[in-house]
CSV table of N, CA, C and O in Angstrom, one decimal:
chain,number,residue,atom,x,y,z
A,1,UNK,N,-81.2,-27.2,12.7
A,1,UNK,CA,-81.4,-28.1,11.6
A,1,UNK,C,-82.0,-29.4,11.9
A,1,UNK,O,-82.8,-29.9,11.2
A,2,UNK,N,-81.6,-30.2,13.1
A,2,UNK,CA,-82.0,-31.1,13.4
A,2,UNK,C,-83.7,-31.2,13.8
A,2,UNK,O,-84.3,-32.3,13.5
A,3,UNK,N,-84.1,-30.5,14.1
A,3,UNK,CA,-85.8,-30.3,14.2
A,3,UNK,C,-86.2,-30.0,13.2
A,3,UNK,O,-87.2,-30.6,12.9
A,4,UNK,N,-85.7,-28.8,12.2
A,4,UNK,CA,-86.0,-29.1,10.6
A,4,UNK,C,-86.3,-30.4,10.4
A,4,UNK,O,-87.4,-30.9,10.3
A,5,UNK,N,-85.2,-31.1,10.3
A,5,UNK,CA,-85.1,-32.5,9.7
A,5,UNK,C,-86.5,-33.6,10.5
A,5,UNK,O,-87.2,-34.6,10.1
A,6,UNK,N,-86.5,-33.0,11.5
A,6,UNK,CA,-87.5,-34.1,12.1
A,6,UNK,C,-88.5,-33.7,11.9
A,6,UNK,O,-89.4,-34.6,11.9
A,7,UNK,N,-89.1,-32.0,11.8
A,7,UNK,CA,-90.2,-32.1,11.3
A,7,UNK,C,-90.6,-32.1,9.7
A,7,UNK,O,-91.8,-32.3,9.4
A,8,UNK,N,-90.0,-32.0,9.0
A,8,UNK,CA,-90.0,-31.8,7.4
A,8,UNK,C,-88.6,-33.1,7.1
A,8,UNK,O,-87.4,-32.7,6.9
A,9,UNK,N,-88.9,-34.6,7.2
A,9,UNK,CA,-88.1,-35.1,7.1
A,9,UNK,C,-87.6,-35.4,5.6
A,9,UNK,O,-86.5,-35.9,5.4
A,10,UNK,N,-88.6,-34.9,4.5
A,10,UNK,CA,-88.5,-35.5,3.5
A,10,UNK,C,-87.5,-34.4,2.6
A,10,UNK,O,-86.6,-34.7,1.7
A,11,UNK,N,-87.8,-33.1,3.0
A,11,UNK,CA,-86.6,-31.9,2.7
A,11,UNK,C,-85.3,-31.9,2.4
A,11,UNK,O,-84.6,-31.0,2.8
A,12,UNK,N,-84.7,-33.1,1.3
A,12,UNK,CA,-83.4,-33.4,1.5
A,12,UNK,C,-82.3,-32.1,1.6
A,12,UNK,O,-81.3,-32.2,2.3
A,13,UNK,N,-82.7,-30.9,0.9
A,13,UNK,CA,-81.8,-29.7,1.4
A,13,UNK,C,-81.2,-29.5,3.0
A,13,UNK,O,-80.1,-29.2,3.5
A,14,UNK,N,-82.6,-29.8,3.5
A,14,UNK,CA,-82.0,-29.4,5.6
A,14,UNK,C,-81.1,-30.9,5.6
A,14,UNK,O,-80.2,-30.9,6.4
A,15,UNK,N,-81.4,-32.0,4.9
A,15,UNK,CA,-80.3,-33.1,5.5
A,15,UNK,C,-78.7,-33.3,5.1
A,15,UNK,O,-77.7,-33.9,5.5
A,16,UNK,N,-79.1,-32.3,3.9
A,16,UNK,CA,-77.7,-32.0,3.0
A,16,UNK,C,-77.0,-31.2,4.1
A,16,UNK,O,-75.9,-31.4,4.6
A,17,UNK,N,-78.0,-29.8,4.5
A,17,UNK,CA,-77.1,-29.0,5.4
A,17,UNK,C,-76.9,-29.5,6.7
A,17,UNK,O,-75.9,-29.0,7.2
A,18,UNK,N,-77.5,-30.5,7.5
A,18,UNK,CA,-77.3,-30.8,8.4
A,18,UNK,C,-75.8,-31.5,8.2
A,18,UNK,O,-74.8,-31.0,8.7
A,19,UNK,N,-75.7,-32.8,7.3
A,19,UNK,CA,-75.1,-33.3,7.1
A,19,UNK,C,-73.4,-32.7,7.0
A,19,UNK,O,-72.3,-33.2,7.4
A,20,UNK,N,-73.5,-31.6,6.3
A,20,UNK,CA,-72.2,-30.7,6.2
A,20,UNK,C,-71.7,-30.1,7.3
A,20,UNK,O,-70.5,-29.9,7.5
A,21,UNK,N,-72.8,-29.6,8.5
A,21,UNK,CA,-72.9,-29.3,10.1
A,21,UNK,C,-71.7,-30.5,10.3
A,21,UNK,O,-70.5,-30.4,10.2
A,22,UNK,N,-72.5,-31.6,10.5
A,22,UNK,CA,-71.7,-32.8,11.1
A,22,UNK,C,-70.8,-33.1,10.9
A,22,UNK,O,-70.2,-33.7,11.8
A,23,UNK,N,-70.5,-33.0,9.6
A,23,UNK,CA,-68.6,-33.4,9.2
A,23,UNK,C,-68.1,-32.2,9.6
A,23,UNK,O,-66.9,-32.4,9.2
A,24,UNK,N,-68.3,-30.8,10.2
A,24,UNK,CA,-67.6,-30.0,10.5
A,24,UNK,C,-67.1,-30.0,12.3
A,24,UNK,O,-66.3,-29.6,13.1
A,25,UNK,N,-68.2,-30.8,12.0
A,25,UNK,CA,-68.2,-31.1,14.0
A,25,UNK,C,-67.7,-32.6,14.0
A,25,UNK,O,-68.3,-33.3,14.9
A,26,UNK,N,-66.9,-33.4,13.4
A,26,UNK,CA,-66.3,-34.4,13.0
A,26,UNK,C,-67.4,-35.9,13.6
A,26,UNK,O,-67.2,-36.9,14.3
A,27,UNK,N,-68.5,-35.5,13.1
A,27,UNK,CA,-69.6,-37.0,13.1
A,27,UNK,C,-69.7,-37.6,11.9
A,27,UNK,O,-70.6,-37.4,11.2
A,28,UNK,N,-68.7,-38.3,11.6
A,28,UNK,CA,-69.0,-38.5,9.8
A,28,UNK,C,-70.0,-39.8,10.2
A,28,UNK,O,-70.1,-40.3,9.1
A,29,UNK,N,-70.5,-40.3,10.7
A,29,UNK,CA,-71.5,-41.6,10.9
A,29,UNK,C,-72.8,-41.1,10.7
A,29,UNK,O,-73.7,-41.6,10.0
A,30,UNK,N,-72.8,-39.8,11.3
A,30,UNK,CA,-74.0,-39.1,11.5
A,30,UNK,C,-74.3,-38.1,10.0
A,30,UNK,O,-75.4,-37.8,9.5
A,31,UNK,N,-73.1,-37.6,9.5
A,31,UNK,CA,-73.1,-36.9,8.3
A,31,UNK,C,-73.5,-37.6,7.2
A,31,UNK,O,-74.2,-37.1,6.2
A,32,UNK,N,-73.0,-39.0,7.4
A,32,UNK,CA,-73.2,-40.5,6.3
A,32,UNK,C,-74.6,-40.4,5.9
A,32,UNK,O,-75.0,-40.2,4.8
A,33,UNK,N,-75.5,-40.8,7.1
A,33,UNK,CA,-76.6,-41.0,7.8
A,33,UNK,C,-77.6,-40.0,6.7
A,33,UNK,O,-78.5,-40.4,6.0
A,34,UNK,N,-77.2,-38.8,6.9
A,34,UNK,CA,-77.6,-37.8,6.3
A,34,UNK,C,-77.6,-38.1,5.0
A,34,UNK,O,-78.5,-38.4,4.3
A,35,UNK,N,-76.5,-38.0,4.5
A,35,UNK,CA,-76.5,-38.0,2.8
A,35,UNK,C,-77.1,-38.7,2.6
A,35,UNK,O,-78.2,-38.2,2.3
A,36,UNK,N,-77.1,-40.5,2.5
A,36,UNK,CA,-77.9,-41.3,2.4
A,36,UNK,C,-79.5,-40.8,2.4
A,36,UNK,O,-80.3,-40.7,1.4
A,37,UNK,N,-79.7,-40.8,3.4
A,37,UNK,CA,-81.7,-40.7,3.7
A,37,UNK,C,-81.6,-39.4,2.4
A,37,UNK,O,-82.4,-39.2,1.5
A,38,UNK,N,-80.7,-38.8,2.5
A,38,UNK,CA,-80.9,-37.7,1.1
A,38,UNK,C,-81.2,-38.5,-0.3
A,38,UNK,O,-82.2,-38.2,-1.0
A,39,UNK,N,-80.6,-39.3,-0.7
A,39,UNK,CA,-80.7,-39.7,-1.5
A,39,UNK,C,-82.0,-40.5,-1.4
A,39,UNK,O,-82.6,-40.4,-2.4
A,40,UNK,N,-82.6,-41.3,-0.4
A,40,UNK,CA,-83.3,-42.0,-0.6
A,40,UNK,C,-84.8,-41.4,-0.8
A,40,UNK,O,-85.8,-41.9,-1.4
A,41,UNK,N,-84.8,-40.4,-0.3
A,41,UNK,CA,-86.3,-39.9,0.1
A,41,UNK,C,-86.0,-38.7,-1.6
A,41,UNK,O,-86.8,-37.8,-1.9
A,42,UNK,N,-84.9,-38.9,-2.3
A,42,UNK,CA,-85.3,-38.1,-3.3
A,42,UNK,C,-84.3,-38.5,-4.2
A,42,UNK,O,-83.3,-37.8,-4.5
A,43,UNK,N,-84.7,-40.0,-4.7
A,43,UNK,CA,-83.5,-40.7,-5.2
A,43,UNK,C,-83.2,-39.9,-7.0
A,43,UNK,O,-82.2,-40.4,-7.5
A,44,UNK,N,-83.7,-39.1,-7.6
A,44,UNK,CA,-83.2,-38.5,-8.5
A,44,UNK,C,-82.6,-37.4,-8.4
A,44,UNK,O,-82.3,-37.1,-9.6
A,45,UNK,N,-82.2,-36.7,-7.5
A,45,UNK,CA,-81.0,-35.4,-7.1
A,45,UNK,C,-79.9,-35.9,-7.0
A,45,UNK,O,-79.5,-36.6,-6.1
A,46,UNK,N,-79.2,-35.2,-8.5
A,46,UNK,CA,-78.2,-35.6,-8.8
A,46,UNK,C,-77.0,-35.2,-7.5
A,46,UNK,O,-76.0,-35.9,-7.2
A,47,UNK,N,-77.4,-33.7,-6.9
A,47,UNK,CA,-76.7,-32.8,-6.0
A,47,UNK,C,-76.7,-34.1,-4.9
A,47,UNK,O,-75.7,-34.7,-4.7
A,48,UNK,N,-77.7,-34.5,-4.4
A,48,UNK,CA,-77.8,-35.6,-3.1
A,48,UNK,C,-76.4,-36.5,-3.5
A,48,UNK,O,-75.3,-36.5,-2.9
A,49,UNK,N,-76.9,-37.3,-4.7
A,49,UNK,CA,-75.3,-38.5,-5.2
A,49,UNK,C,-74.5,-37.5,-5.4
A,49,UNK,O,-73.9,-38.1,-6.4
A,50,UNK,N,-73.8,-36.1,-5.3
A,50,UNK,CA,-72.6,-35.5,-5.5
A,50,UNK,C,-72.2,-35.6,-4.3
A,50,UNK,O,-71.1,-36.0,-4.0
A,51,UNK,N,-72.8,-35.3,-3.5
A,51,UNK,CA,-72.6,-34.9,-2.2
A,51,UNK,C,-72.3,-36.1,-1.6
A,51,UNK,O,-71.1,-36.1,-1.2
A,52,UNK,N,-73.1,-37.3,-1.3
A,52,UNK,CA,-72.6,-38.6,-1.2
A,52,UNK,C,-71.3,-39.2,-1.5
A,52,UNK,O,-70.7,-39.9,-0.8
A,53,UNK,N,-71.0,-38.8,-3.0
A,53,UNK,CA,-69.9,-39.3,-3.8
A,53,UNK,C,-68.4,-38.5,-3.0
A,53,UNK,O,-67.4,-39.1,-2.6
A,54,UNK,N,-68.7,-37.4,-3.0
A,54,UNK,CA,-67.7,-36.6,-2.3
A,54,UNK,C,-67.9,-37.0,-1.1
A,54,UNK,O,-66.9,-37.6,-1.0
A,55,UNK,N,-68.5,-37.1,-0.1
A,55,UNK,CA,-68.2,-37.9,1.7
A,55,UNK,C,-66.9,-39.0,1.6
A,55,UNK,O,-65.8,-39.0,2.1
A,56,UNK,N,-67.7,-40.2,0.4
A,56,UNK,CA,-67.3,-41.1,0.5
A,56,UNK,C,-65.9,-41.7,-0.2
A,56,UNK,O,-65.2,-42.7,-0.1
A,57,UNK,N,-66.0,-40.2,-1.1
A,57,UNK,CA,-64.1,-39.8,-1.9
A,57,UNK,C,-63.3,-39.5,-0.5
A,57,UNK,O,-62.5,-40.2,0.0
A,58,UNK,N,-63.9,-38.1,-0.2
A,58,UNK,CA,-63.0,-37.4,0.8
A,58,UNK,C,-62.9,-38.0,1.9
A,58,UNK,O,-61.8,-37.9,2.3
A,59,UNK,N,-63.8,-38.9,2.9
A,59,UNK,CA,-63.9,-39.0,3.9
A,59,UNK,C,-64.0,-41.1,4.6
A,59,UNK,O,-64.1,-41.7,5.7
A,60,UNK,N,-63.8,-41.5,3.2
A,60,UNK,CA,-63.7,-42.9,3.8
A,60,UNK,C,-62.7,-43.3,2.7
A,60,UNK,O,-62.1,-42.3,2.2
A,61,UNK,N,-62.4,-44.4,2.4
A,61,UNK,CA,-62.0,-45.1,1.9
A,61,UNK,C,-62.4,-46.2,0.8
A,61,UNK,O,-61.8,-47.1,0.2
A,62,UNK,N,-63.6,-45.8,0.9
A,62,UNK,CA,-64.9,-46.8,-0.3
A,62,UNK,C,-65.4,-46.1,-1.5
A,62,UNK,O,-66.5,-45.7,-1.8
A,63,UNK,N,-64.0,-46.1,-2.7
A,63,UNK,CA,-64.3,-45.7,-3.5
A,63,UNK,C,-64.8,-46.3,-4.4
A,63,UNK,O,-65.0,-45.7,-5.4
A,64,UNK,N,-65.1,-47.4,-4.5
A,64,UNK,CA,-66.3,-48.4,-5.1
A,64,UNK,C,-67.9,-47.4,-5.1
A,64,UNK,O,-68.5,-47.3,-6.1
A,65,UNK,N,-68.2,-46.9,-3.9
A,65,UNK,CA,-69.5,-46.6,-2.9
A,65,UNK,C,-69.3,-45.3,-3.8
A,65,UNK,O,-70.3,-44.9,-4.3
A,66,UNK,N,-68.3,-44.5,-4.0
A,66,UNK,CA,-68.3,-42.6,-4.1
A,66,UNK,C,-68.5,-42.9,-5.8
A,66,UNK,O,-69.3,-42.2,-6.5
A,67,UNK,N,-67.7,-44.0,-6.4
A,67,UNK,CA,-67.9,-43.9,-8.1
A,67,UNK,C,-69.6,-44.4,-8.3
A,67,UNK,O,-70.3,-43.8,-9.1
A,68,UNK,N,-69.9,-45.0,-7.7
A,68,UNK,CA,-71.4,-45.2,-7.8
A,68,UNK,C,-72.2,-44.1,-7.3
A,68,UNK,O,-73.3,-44.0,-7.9
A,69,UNK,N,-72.0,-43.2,-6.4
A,69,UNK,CA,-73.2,-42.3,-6.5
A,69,UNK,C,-72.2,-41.3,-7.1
A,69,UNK,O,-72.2,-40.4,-6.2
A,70,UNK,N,-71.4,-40.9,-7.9
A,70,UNK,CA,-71.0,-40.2,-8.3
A,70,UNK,C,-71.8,-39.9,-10.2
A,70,UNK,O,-72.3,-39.1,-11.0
A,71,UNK,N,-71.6,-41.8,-9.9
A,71,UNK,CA,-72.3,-42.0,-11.9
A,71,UNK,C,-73.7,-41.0,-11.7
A,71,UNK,O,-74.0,-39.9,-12.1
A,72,UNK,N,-74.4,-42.0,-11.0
A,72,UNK,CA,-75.6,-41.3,-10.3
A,72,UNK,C,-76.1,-39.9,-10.6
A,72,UNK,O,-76.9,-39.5,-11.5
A,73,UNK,N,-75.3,-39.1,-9.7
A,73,UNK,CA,-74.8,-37.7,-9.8
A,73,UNK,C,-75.2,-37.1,-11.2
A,73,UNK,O,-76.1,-36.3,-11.4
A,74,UNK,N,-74.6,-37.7,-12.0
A,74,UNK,CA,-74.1,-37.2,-13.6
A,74,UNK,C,-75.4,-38.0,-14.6
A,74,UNK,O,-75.7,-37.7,-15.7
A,75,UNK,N,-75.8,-38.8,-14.0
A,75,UNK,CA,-76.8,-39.1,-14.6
A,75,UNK,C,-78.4,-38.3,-14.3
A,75,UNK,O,-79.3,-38.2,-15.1
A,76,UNK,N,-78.5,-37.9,-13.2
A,76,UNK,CA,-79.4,-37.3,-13.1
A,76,UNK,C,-79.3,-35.7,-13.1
A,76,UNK,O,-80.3,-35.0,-13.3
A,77,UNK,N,-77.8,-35.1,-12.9
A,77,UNK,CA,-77.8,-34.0,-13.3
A,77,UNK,C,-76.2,-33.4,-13.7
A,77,UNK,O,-75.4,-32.7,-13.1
A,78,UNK,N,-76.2,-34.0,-15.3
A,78,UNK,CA,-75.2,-34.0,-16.0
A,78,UNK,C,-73.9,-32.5,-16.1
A,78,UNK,O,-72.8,-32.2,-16.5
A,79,UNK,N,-75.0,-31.7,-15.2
A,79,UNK,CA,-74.3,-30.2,-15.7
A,79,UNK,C,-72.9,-30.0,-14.3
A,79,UNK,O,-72.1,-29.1,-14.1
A,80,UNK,N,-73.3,-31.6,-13.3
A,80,UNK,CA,-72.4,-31.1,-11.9
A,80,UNK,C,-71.0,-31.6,-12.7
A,80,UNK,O,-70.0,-31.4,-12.1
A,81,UNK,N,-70.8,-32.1,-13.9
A,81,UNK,CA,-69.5,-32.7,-14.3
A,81,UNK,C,-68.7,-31.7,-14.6
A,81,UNK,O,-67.6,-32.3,-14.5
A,82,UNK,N,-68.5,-30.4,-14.9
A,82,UNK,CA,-67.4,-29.2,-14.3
A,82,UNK,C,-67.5,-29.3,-12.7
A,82,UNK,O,-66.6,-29.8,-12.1
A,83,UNK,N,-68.1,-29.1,-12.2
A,83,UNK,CA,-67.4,-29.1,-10.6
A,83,UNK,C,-67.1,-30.3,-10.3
A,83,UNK,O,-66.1,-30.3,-9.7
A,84,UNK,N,-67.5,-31.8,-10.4
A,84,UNK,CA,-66.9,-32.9,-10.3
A,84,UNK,C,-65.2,-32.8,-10.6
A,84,UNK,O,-64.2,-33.1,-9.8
A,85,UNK,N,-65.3,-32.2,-12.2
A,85,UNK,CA,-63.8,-32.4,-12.7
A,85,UNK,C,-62.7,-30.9,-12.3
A,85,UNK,O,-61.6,-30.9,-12.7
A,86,UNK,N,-63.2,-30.1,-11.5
A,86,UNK,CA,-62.6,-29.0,-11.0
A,86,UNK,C,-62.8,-29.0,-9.1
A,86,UNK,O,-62.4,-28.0,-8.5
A,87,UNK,N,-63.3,-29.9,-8.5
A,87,UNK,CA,-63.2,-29.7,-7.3
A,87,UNK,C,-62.0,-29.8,-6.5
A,87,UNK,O,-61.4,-30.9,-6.6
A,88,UNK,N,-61.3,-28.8,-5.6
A,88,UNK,CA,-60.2,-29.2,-5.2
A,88,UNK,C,-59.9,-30.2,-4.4
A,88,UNK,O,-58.7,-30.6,-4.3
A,89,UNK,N,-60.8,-30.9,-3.5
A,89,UNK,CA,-60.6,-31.9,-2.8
A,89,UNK,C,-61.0,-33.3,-3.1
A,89,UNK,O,-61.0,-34.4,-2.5
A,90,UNK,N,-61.5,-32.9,-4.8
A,90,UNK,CA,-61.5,-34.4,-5.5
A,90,UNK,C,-60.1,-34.7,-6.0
A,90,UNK,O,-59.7,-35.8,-6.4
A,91,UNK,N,-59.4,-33.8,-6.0
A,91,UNK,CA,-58.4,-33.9,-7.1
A,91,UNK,C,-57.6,-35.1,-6.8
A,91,UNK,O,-57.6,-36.0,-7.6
A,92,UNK,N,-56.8,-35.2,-5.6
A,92,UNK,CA,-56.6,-36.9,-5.2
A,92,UNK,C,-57.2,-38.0,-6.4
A,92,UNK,O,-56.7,-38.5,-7.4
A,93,UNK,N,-58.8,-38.0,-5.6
A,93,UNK,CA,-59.7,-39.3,-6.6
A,93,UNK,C,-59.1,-39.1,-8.1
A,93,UNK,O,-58.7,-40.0,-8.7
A,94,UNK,N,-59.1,-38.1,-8.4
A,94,UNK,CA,-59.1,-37.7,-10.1
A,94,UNK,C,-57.9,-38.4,-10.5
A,94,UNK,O,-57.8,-39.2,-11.5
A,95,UNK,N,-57.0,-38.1,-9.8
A,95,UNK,CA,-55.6,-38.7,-10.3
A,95,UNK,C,-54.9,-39.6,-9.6
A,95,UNK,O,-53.7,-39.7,-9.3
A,96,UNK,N,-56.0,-40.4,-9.2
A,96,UNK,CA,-55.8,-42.0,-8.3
A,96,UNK,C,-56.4,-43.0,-9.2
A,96,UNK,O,-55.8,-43.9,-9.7
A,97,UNK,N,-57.7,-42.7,-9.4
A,97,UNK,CA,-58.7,-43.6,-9.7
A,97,UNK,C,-58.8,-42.8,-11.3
A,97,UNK,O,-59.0,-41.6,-11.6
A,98,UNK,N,-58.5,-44.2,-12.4
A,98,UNK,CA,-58.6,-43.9,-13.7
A,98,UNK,C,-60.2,-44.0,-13.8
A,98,UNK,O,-60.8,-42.9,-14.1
A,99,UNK,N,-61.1,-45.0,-13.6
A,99,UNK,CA,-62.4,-45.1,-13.4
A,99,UNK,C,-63.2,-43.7,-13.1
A,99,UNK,O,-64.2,-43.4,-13.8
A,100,UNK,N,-62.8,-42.9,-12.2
A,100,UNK,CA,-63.5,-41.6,-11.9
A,100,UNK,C,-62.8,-40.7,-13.2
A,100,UNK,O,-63.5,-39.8,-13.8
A,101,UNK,N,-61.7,-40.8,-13.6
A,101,UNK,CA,-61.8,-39.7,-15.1
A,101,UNK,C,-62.1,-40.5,-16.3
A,101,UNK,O,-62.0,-39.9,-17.4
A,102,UNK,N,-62.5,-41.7,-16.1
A,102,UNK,CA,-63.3,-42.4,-17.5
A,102,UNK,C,-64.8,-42.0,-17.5
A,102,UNK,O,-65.5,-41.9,-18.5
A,103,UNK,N,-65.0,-41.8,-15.9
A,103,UNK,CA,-66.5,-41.6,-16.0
A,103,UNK,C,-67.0,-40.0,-16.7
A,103,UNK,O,-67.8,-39.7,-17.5
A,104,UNK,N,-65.8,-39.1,-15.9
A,104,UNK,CA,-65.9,-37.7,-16.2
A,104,UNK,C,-65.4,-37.6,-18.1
A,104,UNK,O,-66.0,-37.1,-19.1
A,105,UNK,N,-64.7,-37.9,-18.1
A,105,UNK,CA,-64.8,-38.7,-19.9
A,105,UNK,C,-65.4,-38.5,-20.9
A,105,UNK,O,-65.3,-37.8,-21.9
A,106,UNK,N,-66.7,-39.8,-20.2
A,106,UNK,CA,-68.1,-40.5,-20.9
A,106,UNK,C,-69.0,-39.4,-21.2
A,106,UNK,O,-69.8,-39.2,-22.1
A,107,UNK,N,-68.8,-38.4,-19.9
A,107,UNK,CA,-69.8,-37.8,-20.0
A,107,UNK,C,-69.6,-36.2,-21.3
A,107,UNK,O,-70.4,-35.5,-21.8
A,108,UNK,N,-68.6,-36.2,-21.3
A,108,UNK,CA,-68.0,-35.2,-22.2
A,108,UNK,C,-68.0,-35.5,-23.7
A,108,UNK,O,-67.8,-34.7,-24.6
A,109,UNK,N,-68.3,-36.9,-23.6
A,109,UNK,CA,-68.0,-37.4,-24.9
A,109,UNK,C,-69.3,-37.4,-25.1
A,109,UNK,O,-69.5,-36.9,-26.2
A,110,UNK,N,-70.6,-37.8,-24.5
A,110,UNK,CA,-72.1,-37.8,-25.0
A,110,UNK,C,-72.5,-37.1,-24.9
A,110,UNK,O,-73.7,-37.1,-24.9
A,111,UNK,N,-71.9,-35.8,-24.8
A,111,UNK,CA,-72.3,-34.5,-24.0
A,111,UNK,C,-73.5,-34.5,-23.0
A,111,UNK,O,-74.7,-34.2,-23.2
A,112,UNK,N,-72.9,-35.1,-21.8
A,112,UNK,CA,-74.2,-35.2,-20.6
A,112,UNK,C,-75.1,-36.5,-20.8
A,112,UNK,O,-75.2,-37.1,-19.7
A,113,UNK,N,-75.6,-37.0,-21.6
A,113,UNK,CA,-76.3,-37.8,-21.4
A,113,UNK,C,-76.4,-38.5,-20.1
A,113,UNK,O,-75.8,-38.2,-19.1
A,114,UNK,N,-77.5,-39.8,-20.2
A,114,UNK,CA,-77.5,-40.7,-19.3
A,114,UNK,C,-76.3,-41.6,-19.6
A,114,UNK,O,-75.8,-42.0,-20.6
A,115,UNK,N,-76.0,-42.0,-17.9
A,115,UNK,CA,-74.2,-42.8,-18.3
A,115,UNK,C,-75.1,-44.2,-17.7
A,115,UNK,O,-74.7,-44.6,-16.6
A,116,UNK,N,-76.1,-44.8,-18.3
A,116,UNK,CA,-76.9,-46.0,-18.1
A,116,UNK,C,-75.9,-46.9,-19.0
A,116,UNK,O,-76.1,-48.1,-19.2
């Protein structure tokens, strides 16, 4: 995956998967690393800010950082808001953070729209 990535760097899919590699192999700096440049080199994939959103639910402590690319997420691709609100390792965030079920909410209530 890593030579994927370096030769086809713009491919956010191989960085998504790499990225999932690395938090299995416990490099979350390097997994981070990943999602990010995902997002940036293809800043409208909603899947990139889920994936992001979820690192930084499950895996840090910066839920400021996971409800922003979470909005993200849902703004650019409204349809991840069932698995947002059915993931089992969000479920914590869900019932910690009133903000992340206001956001999942908003979106039920405009049905999907943009949460701009």
């Amino acid at each position: 995956l890593r030579r994927l990535v370096r030769s086809q760097p713009l491919w956010t899919p191989a960085r998504r998967m790499l990225a999932r590699v690395q938090l299995e192999r416990g490099k979350l700096a390097e997994a981070e690393e990943q999602l990010r440049a995902a997002t940036q080199f293809e800043p409208r994939n909603g899947e990139a800010y889920a994936d992001l959103g979820w690192f930084l639910a499950v895996y840090t402590d910066r839920r400021d950082e996971a409800l922003a690319a979470f909005t993200k997420a849902l703004q650019y691709a409204p349809g991840l808001r069932d698995h947002l609100a059915s993931a089992d390792s969000l479920q914590p965030v869900r019932e910690e953070d009133t903000r992340f079920r206001e956001l999942l909410n908003s979106t039920t209530q405009t049905g999907g729209d943009s949460l701009e």
